[in-house]
Coordinates of C-alpha atoms in Angstrom, one line a residue:
Chain A
M1 CA 125.5 117.6 121.5
N2 CA 123.9 115.2 119.2
M3 CA 124.8 112.5 116.1
D4 CA 125.3 115.3 113.8
D5 CA 128.7 115.7 115.5
Y6 CA 129.8 112.2 114.8
R7 CA 128.4 112.5 111.2
R8 CA 130.5 116.0 110.4
V9 CA 134.0 113.9 111.8
A10 CA 133.1 110.7 109.8
D11 CA 132.6 112.9 106.6
R12 CA 136.1 114.5 106.8
M13 CA 137.7 111.1 106.8
E14 CA 138.8 109.6 103.6
P15 CA 141.2 107.0 102.4
S16 CA 144.5 108.3 101.1
E17 CA 145.0 108.8 97.4
Q18 CA 147.7 106.3 97.4
C19 CA 144.8 103.5 98.3
R20 CA 143.2 104.9 95.0
I21 CA 146.1 103.7 93.1
E22 CA 146.7 100.4 94.9
V23 CA 143.3 99.4 94.3
L24 CA 143.3 100.5 90.6
N25 CA 146.8 98.6 90.3
M26 CA 145.3 95.8 91.8
K27 CA 145.0 92.3 89.8
N28 CA 142.8 89.8 90.7
T29 CA 145.3 88.3 93.1
K30 CA 145.9 88.9 96.5
I31 CA 147.4 91.9 97.8
T32 CA 149.9 92.4 100.2
H33 CA 148.6 94.3 103.4
K34 CA 150.5 97.3 104.6
T35 CA 150.6 97.6 108.3
N36 CA 152.8 100.6 108.6
R37 CA 151.1 103.3 106.0
K38 CA 152.1 106.6 106.5
L39 CA 149.3 109.1 107.6
V40 CA 148.8 111.6 105.2
P41 CA 146.6 114.6 105.8
L42 CA 142.9 114.2 105.7
M43 CA 141.0 115.7 103.5
I44 CA 138.3 118.1 104.9
A45 CA 134.9 118.3 103.4
A46 CA 132.6 121.2 104.8
A47 CA 129.2 119.6 103.8
L48 CA 126.8 118.7 106.3
A49 CA 125.8 115.3 106.9
V50 CA 122.2 114.6 108.1
C51 CA 121.0 111.3 108.4
G52 CA 117.7 109.9 107.6
G53 CA 116.3 106.2 107.0
G54 CA 114.7 106.9 103.7
T55 CA 115.2 104.4 100.8
I56 CA 116.2 105.9 97.6
I57 CA 115.7 103.5 94.5
A58 CA 116.6 104.3 90.8
A59 CA 114.3 102.7 88.5
D60 CA 112.0 103.3 85.4
Q61 CA 109.2 105.5 85.8
L62 CA 106.6 104.2 87.5
G63 CA 103.2 105.0 89.5
A64 CA 103.5 105.7 93.3
F65 CA 102.4 102.3 94.5
D66 CA 104.3 100.6 92.0
K67 CA 107.3 101.8 93.6
L68 CA 106.8 99.2 96.3
S69 CA 107.8 96.5 93.7
S70 CA 111.0 98.3 93.6
V71 CA 111.0 98.2 97.5
Q72 CA 110.8 94.6 97.3
E73 CA 113.4 94.0 95.0
N74 CA 115.8 96.0 96.3
T75 CA 115.4 95.4 100.3
Y76 CA 118.7 94.1 101.3
K77 CA 118.1 90.3 102.9
D78 CA 120.2 88.1 105.1
E79 CA 120.4 85.3 102.6
R80 CA 121.2 82.7 105.4
Y81 CA 117.7 82.7 106.5
I82 CA 115.3 83.9 103.4
P83 CA 116.0 83.3 99.9
K84 CA 116.8 86.2 98.0
W85 CA 113.6 88.0 96.8
D86 CA 113.8 87.1 93.0
E87 CA 114.2 90.3 91.0
N88 CA 112.3 88.9 88.4
N89 CA 109.5 87.3 89.9
Y90 CA 107.7 90.0 88.7
A91 CA 104.0 88.0 89.2
E92 CA 104.8 87.8 92.9
I93 CA 105.4 91.6 92.8
A94 CA 102.4 92.5 91.0
K95 CA 100.1 90.3 93.0
Y96 CA 101.3 92.7 96.5
I97 CA 101.3 95.8 94.1
D98 CA 97.6 95.1 93.0
T99 CA 96.5 94.0 96.2
L100 CA 97.6 97.7 97.5
E101 CA 96.3 99.2 94.6
T102 CA 93.0 98.1 95.0
A103 CA 92.9 99.0 98.5
A104 CA 94.2 102.4 97.9
E105 CA 91.9 105.4 97.0
P106 CA 92.8 108.8 95.6
T107 CA 93.0 111.4 97.8
E108 CA 92.2 115.2 97.4
S109 CA 95.2 116.4 95.5
T110 CA 97.1 118.3 98.3
S111 CA 100.6 120.1 97.6
G112 CA 103.1 121.0 99.5
T113 CA 106.2 123.4 98.6
A114 CA 109.9 123.7 99.9
S115 CA 110.1 127.4 99.2
A116 CA 113.8 128.1 100.1
E117 CA 115.7 127.5 96.5
P118 CA 116.2 124.9 95.2
N119 CA 112.5 124.3 95.8
V120 CA 111.1 120.8 95.9
I121 CA 107.4 120.2 95.3
V122 CA 105.6 117.3 96.3
D123 CA 101.9 116.0 95.7
T124 CA 99.9 113.6 96.7
E125 CA 98.2 111.0 94.8
S126 CA 96.6 108.2 96.5
V127 CA 96.3 106.7 100.3
Y128 CA 96.2 103.5 101.6
C129 CA 94.7 103.5 105.3
D130 CA 93.4 100.5 107.0
G131 CA 93.7 102.3 110.5
R132 CA 97.1 100.7 111.1
T133 CA 98.9 101.3 108.2
V134 CA 99.0 104.5 106.1
M135 CA 100.8 104.4 102.6
I136 CA 101.0 107.6 100.5
G137 CA 101.4 108.0 97.2
I138 CA 103.6 111.1 96.1
S139 CA 105.0 112.5 93.0
G140 CA 107.1 115.7 93.4
S141 CA 109.4 117.7 91.3
Y142 CA 112.4 120.1 92.1
V143 CA 113.2 123.1 90.5
H144 CA 117.1 123.8 89.4
G145 CA 117.4 120.1 89.8
N146 CA 121.1 118.9 89.2
R147 CA 121.3 117.5 85.9
N148 CA 124.1 115.2 86.4
R149 CA 123.5 111.6 87.4
I150 CA 122.1 111.1 90.9
N151 CA 120.8 108.6 93.0
G152 CA 117.4 109.9 93.3
L153 CA 115.7 112.4 96.1
G154 CA 115.8 111.3 99.8
F155 CA 114.1 112.5 103.0
T156 CA 113.4 111.7 106.4
S157 CA 109.8 111.5 107.3
R158 CA 107.4 112.7 110.0
F159 CA 104.1 112.1 110.4
I160 CA 101.5 114.0 113.0
I161 CA 98.3 111.9 113.7
N162 CA 95.8 112.9 116.0
G163 CA 98.1 115.0 117.9
K164 CA 100.8 112.7 117.8
T165 CA 104.2 113.0 116.4
Y166 CA 106.0 110.0 114.8
T167 CA 109.5 110.8 113.5
E168 CA 111.3 108.1 111.1
T169 CA 114.3 108.2 112.9
D170 CA 112.6 107.4 116.0
A171 CA 112.1 103.9 114.1
W172 CA 114.3 101.7 116.4
D173 CA 113.2 103.2 119.5
E174 CA 110.8 100.9 121.8
D175 CA 108.6 103.8 122.5
C176 CA 108.5 105.2 119.3
G177 CA 104.8 104.6 118.7
F178 CA 104.5 102.8 115.6
Y179 CA 106.1 99.6 113.8
R180 CA 107.2 100.4 110.6
M181 CA 108.2 104.2 109.1
E182 CA 109.7 104.5 105.5
S183 CA 109.7 106.0 102.3
S184 CA 111.0 105.2 98.6
T185 CA 111.3 107.5 96.1
V186 CA 112.1 106.6 92.2
Q187 CA 113.5 109.3 89.7
D188 CA 111.8 109.3 86.5
E189 CA 113.9 108.5 83.8
D190 CA 113.0 110.7 81.0
S191 CA 112.9 113.7 83.4
Y192 CA 115.5 114.3 86.2
D193 CA 113.8 117.2 87.9
N194 CA 110.6 114.3 88.5
F195 CA 110.0 111.7 90.9
S196 CA 107.6 109.7 92.7
G197 CA 107.5 107.5 95.5
V198 CA 105.7 106.3 98.5
V199 CA 105.7 107.2 102.3
T200 CA 104.6 104.6 104.9
I201 CA 104.0 104.2 108.4
M202 CA 102.4 101.2 110.5
L203 CA 101.2 102.6 113.6
A204 CA 101.4 100.5 117.3
D205 CA 98.6 99.1 118.7
E206 CA 97.4 102.0 120.8
N207 CA 97.7 104.4 118.1
I208 CA 95.4 102.9 115.4
I209 CA 93.4 105.6 113.4
T210 CA 89.7 104.9 113.9
E211 CA 87.9 107.7 112.6
P212 CA 88.2 109.9 109.6
T213 CA 91.3 112.6 110.2
T214 CA 93.8 114.5 108.7
I215 CA 97.0 113.4 108.5
E216 CA 100.3 116.1 108.5
L217 CA 103.2 114.8 106.8
E218 CA 106.8 116.7 106.9
L219 CA 109.6 115.6 104.8
F220 CA 112.8 117.1 105.9
N221 CA 116.5 116.5 105.4
I222 CA 115.8 116.6 101.4
R223 CA 118.6 115.5 99.8
R224 CA 120.0 113.8 96.9
G225 CA 121.9 111.0 97.2
R226 CA 122.0 108.5 100.3
G227 CA 123.5 108.7 103.4
G228 CA 125.8 111.2 105.3
T229 CA 128.8 111.7 102.4
T230 CA 129.9 114.7 101.4
S231 CA 128.4 114.0 97.8
A232 CA 125.1 114.3 99.2
S233 CA 123.5 117.5 98.6
Y234 CA 120.8 118.8 100.7
F235 CA 117.8 121.1 100.2
P236 CA 117.3 123.1 103.2
D237 CA 113.7 123.5 103.6
V238 CA 110.7 121.1 104.8
V239 CA 108.0 120.1 102.6
K240 CA 104.6 120.0 104.5
L241 CA 101.5 118.0 103.8
S242 CA 98.1 118.0 104.8
I243 CA 96.6 114.5 103.7
P244 CA 92.8 113.7 104.5
V245 CA 92.4 110.0 105.2
T246 CA 89.3 107.6 106.0
P247 CA 90.3 104.6 108.0
Q248 CA 89.3 100.9 106.1
P249 CA 89.6 98.7 109.3
E250 CA 87.7 95.8 107.0
L251 CA 91.1 95.6 105.4
R252 CA 92.7 94.4 108.6
N253 CA 92.1 90.8 109.5
V254 CA 92.6 90.6 113.1
C255 CA 93.9 86.8 114.0
N256 CA 95.6 87.1 117.9
L257 CA 96.5 83.3 117.4
R258 CA 99.0 82.3 120.0
I259 CA 101.1 79.6 121.0
E260 CA 103.8 78.6 123.4
E261 CA 105.4 75.4 123.2
D262 CA 108.6 74.1 125.3
G263 CA 109.5 77.8 125.6
F264 CA 109.0 78.8 121.8
A265 CA 106.2 81.2 121.3
A266 CA 104.9 82.5 118.2
A267 CA 101.6 84.8 117.1
I268 CA 100.2 85.7 114.1
Y269 CA 98.4 89.2 115.3
E270 CA 97.0 90.2 111.9
I271 CA 97.2 90.1 108.2
S272 CA 96.3 93.2 105.7
P273 CA 97.3 94.2 102.4
A274 CA 100.1 96.0 104.2
G275 CA 101.4 92.8 105.6
I276 CA 101.3 90.2 108.2
I277 CA 102.3 91.0 112.1
V278 CA 103.8 88.1 113.6
G279 CA 105.7 87.6 116.6
S280 CA 108.0 85.0 117.8
Q281 CA 110.3 84.5 121.0
F282 CA 112.4 81.6 122.1
P283 CA 113.8 80.3 125.3
D284 CA 116.3 82.1 127.4
S285 CA 118.7 79.4 128.0
Y286 CA 119.7 80.2 124.4
Y287 CA 120.9 83.4 125.0
R288 CA 124.5 83.9 125.8
R289 CA 125.8 86.2 128.2
F290 CA 129.4 87.5 128.3
I291 CA 131.9 90.3 129.0
D292 CA 133.8 91.6 126.4
E293 CA 137.2 93.1 126.1
H294 CA 135.8 96.5 126.8
G295 CA 134.0 95.4 130.0
C296 CA 130.9 95.6 128.2
E297 CA 128.1 93.1 128.6
I298 CA 127.1 91.8 125.7
T299 CA 124.0 89.5 124.9
Q300 CA 123.9 87.2 121.3
C301 CA 122.2 84.3 120.6
D302 CA 122.3 82.2 117.7
V303 CA 118.6 81.4 116.8
G304 CA 116.6 82.7 113.8
N305 CA 113.1 82.0 112.8
V306 CA 111.9 82.2 109.5
W307 CA 108.0 82.1 108.7
Y308 CA 106.8 79.6 105.6
D309 CA 103.6 79.3 103.7
E310 CA 100.9 76.7 102.9
N311 CA 103.5 75.1 100.2
G312 CA 106.6 75.6 102.6
E313 CA 107.8 78.4 100.8
P314 CA 109.1 81.1 103.2
L315 CA 107.3 84.4 103.6
E316 CA 109.9 87.4 103.3
G317 CA 110.4 88.9 106.7
L318 CA 111.5 92.2 105.8
Y319 CA 110.8 94.2 108.8
Y320 CA 111.4 93.8 113.0
T321 CA 110.3 96.2 115.8
S322 CA 110.3 95.2 119.2
T323 CA 107.3 95.7 121.1
P324 CA 108.5 93.8 124.5
D325 CA 105.9 95.8 126.6
Y326 CA 103.1 93.8 124.8
G327 CA 102.3 91.3 127.9
D328 CA 101.4 88.2 126.1
G329 CA 104.6 86.4 126.4
N330 CA 105.2 87.3 122.8
G331 CA 107.5 90.5 122.8
D332 CA 109.4 90.2 119.4
R333 CA 107.5 91.4 116.7
M334 CA 107.9 91.3 112.8
I335 CA 106.2 92.6 109.8
I336 CA 105.8 90.3 106.8
Y337 CA 105.4 93.0 104.0
S338 CA 104.5 90.1 101.4
Y339 CA 100.7 89.6 101.1
T340 CA 99.7 86.2 101.3
D341 CA 96.3 84.1 100.9
T342 CA 97.9 81.3 102.5
S343 CA 95.4 78.8 104.4
A344 CA 98.5 78.0 106.9
M345 CA 101.4 79.3 108.3
T346 CA 104.4 77.6 109.7
I347 CA 107.1 78.8 111.9
K348 CA 110.8 77.2 112.1
W349 CA 113.1 78.3 114.7
F350 CA 116.8 77.6 113.5
D351 CA 120.1 77.6 115.0
I352 CA 121.8 79.7 112.7
T353 CA 125.0 78.1 112.9
T354 CA 124.2 74.8 112.4
D355 CA 120.9 75.3 110.2
E356 CA 119.3 72.7 112.8
V357 CA 115.7 73.0 113.3
L358 CA 115.3 73.8 117.1
H359 CA 111.4 73.8 117.1
E360 CA 108.2 74.4 114.4
Y361 CA 104.9 75.1 114.9
T362 CA 102.2 75.6 112.2
F363 CA 99.0 77.8 112.3
T364 CA 95.9 76.9 110.2
L365 CA 94.4 80.0 108.8
T366 CA 90.7 80.1 108.4
E367 CA 88.2 83.1 106.9
Chain B
M1 CA 134.4 93.9 86.1
T2 CA 136.9 96.0 84.0
R3 CA 139.7 98.2 85.3
E4 CA 137.3 101.3 84.2
E5 CA 134.2 99.8 86.0
L6 CA 136.4 99.2 89.2
A7 CA 137.6 102.9 89.3
E8 CA 134.0 104.0 89.0
C9 CA 133.0 101.8 91.8
Y10 CA 135.8 103.1 93.9
D11 CA 135.0 106.7 93.3
R12 CA 131.5 106.4 94.6
Y13 CA 132.1 104.3 97.3
S14 CA 135.5 103.9 98.8
G15 CA 134.6 106.8 101.4
A16 CA 131.7 104.9 102.4
V17 CA 133.7 101.7 102.9
Y18 CA 136.4 103.3 103.9
R19 CA 134.4 104.9 107.1
T20 CA 132.8 101.6 107.8
A21 CA 136.0 99.7 108.2
F22 CA 137.0 102.7 110.6
A23 CA 134.0 102.5 112.6
C24 CA 134.9 98.9 113.4
C25 CA 138.9 98.5 113.6
R26 CA 139.1 102.5 114.7
N27 CA 142.5 103.1 113.3
R28 CA 143.4 104.2 109.6
A29 CA 145.7 101.8 108.8
D30 CA 143.3 99.1 108.9
A31 CA 140.5 100.7 107.4
E32 CA 142.4 101.2 104.1
D33 CA 143.7 97.5 104.4
I34 CA 140.0 96.6 104.7
M35 CA 139.0 98.7 102.4
Q36 CA 141.7 97.3 99.6
E37 CA 140.6 94.1 100.3
T38 CA 137.0 94.8 99.6
F39 CA 137.7 96.2 96.4
L40 CA 139.7 93.1 95.7
R41 CA 136.6 91.1 96.6
R42 CA 134.3 93.1 94.2
L43 CA 136.8 92.9 91.3
T44 CA 137.0 89.0 91.8
S45 CA 133.7 89.0 92.1
D46 CA 131.2 87.9 89.1
R47 CA 128.4 89.8 90.8
T48 CA 125.8 92.2 89.3
F49 CA 123.7 94.8 91.0
P50 CA 120.6 95.8 89.3
E51 CA 120.8 98.9 91.5
E52 CA 123.7 100.9 92.7
E53 CA 122.6 100.6 96.5
L54 CA 122.5 97.0 96.6
E55 CA 126.1 96.9 95.2
K56 CA 127.0 99.6 98.1
A57 CA 125.3 97.4 100.7
W58 CA 127.3 94.4 99.7
L59 CA 130.5 96.4 99.8
L60 CA 129.9 97.3 103.5
R61 CA 128.9 93.9 104.1
V62 CA 132.1 92.8 102.6
A63 CA 133.9 95.2 104.9
A64 CA 131.9 94.6 107.8
N65 CA 132.8 90.9 107.5
L66 CA 136.6 91.5 106.9
S67 CA 136.5 93.9 109.8
A68 CA 135.2 91.2 112.1
D69 CA 137.6 88.9 111.0
H70 CA 140.0 91.6 111.9
L71 CA 139.1 92.0 115.1
R72 CA 138.9 88.5 115.9
R73 CA 142.7 88.3 114.9
M74 CA 143.5 91.3 117.0
R75 CA 142.0 89.7 120.1
R76 CA 144.7 87.7 120.5
R77 CA 146.8 90.8 120.8
S78 CA 146.3 93.8 121.9
L79 CA 143.7 96.5 120.5
L80 CA 144.8 99.6 119.1
P81 CA 143.5 102.6 121.0
L82 CA 141.7 105.2 118.7
E83 CA 144.1 107.5 117.3
E84 CA 143.2 111.2 117.8
A85 CA 145.5 112.4 115.1
E86 CA 143.3 110.6 112.6
L87 CA 140.6 112.5 113.4
V88 CA 139.7 116.2 112.3
C89 CA 137.5 117.5 114.9
E90 CA 136.6 121.5 114.5
L91 CA 134.6 121.7 118.0
P92 CA 134.9 120.1 121.5
Q93 CA 131.5 117.8 121.2
E94 CA 132.5 116.7 117.8
S95 CA 135.1 115.3 119.6
T96 CA 133.5 113.9 122.6
V97 CA 130.3 112.3 121.0
F98 CA 132.9 110.5 118.1
Q99 CA 134.9 109.2 120.8
A100 CA 132.0 108.2 122.8
V101 CA 130.8 106.1 119.6
M102 CA 134.3 104.8 119.2
A103 CA 134.4 103.5 122.9
L104 CA 131.3 101.5 122.0
P105 CA 131.6 97.5 121.3
P106 CA 132.6 97.0 118.0
D107 CA 129.1 95.6 116.8
Y108 CA 127.5 98.8 118.5
R109 CA 129.4 101.2 116.9
L110 CA 129.1 99.8 113.5
A111 CA 125.3 99.5 113.8
V112 CA 125.6 103.2 115.1
H113 CA 127.6 104.3 112.1
L114 CA 125.2 102.2 109.6
F115 CA 122.3 103.7 111.2
Y116 CA 123.1 107.5 111.8
Y117 CA 125.8 108.1 109.2
E118 CA 124.6 105.8 106.3
G119 CA 121.1 106.1 106.6
Y120 CA 120.0 102.0 106.9
S121 CA 117.1 100.3 108.1
I122 CA 117.2 98.1 110.8
A123 CA 116.6 95.5 108.4
E124 CA 119.4 96.3 105.9
I125 CA 121.7 97.0 109.0
A126 CA 120.5 93.1 109.8
G127 CA 121.7 92.2 106.4
I128 CA 124.9 93.7 106.4
M129 CA 126.1 92.8 109.7
R130 CA 124.7 89.2 109.3
K131 CA 122.2 89.5 112.5
T132 CA 118.7 88.7 112.5
N133 CA 116.5 91.9 112.3
A134 CA 115.7 91.4 116.3
A135 CA 119.3 91.5 117.0
A136 CA 120.3 94.5 115.2
A137 CA 117.8 96.0 116.7
A138 CA 118.7 95.2 120.1
V139 CA 122.3 96.2 119.2
L140 CA 120.9 99.5 118.0
S141 CA 119.0 100.3 121.3
R142 CA 121.7 99.3 123.6
A143 CA 124.3 101.3 121.9
R144 CA 121.8 104.4 122.0
K145 CA 121.3 103.6 126.1
R146 CA 125.0 103.6 126.3
L147 CA 126.0 106.5 124.6
K148 CA 123.1 108.5 126.7
R149 CA 125.1 107.1 129.9
M150 CA 128.2 108.2 128.9
L151 CA 127.1 111.3 127.2
G152 CA 124.5 112.4 129.6
E153 CA 120.9 113.7 128.9
E154 CA 122.4 116.7 127.0
M155 CA 123.3 114.2 123.8
E156 CA 120.3 113.9 121.8
L157 CA 119.8 110.8 119.9

């Protein structure tokens, strides 16, 4: 019994054909809602639905690490707190990519093949490894590709590093052993059979790589299209890659700057080309706990926070991971992707319903 | 948006929008109403999306917001029970797991649907649900624990 059971049922749920007719007949005026819609037989689809966390991005043909710019451009954000990434801000994107490319090293070309038909061949191009973060640039192709328009190739990733296994679908689990794992692929514009992309893992403190090692990377649930939709097609096999890495710990600036004022706590743990790791907490009094209509205990809060650089520009905070057992009072960690050479970082806590600034603090960053 | 563009948009995303609305509302009629309203918003919106995934995320976000509004209105009345007749379960465990997800609080089941079915990351779920990343992660974590409690250790998550 697992979540595939949920996916299979959801796969079979389709809106009625009458809906399509009504939608396509809509004018730019509000429609009348129908409350007693007749039930129609549900369409049953037999496609397997397998979920994964890989991000699929269609873009022009780019080098593997250039895909990160697409990640930057396409990551969905909450516009209330963080201004939308300017998709045309190529200078900013280029700065980030340049930083990573400078740090990345070509790797021995290793290749993995999913042998079942249709098969997929994946090659590694280059690797960024600062010990905490490993970013693997890949390129590949699939044989017998569907030449119809597709949304790219998706997959779920699993890393095996120094005997420990890390799986992408466990990303939100507090005990997963990593802060971030994701993958992005782009379809080559001139060849539907080729793709390239980047697979990333950012490890938790206790799992940082300190010695040269060989990373095993498995790509599974390989699919065209995204999500558990019936239109997605799945490749049946797993691509396995062995990638030798030598960590470059000098790329990580471990800061461990922490403050606590009036119950608001913040920390800057680490800055590297792969991102900034920060943490923050706010007083318990801002949490609201109540029992909902189902008798379930719900905890909500209306506090958000934003980090700013020395010029008052918000830093892009795109990822969150929870580390409640860190033991330093700063349980919530957030990873900011954007590379920054700012000399100061300010955190502001907001009431997200009123935008009132509840507290703020500025860290001065020195060499 | 032209009629042809709307048709293309509908054919591409109606299933995802409908399933997301169903995860929130738990009944077919409301999910279809919300889906229609979502596409009406799309029809009247001037937004352009450089990537298809962004358009899909926008639609799911609208559907989630409309569903939340709907549930707030429904709170004043009695909530409709999940209609088993609307589901097609071929195996007993499919019904068990689906019913368990549908028994979660609205935020929980939406987050579970977006994570396990649509394959969105926590940051993307946070964007769609208009929550902070921290709140979205917490919702997923609690939903998982609750599913474990409801279905026992044999439930693999």
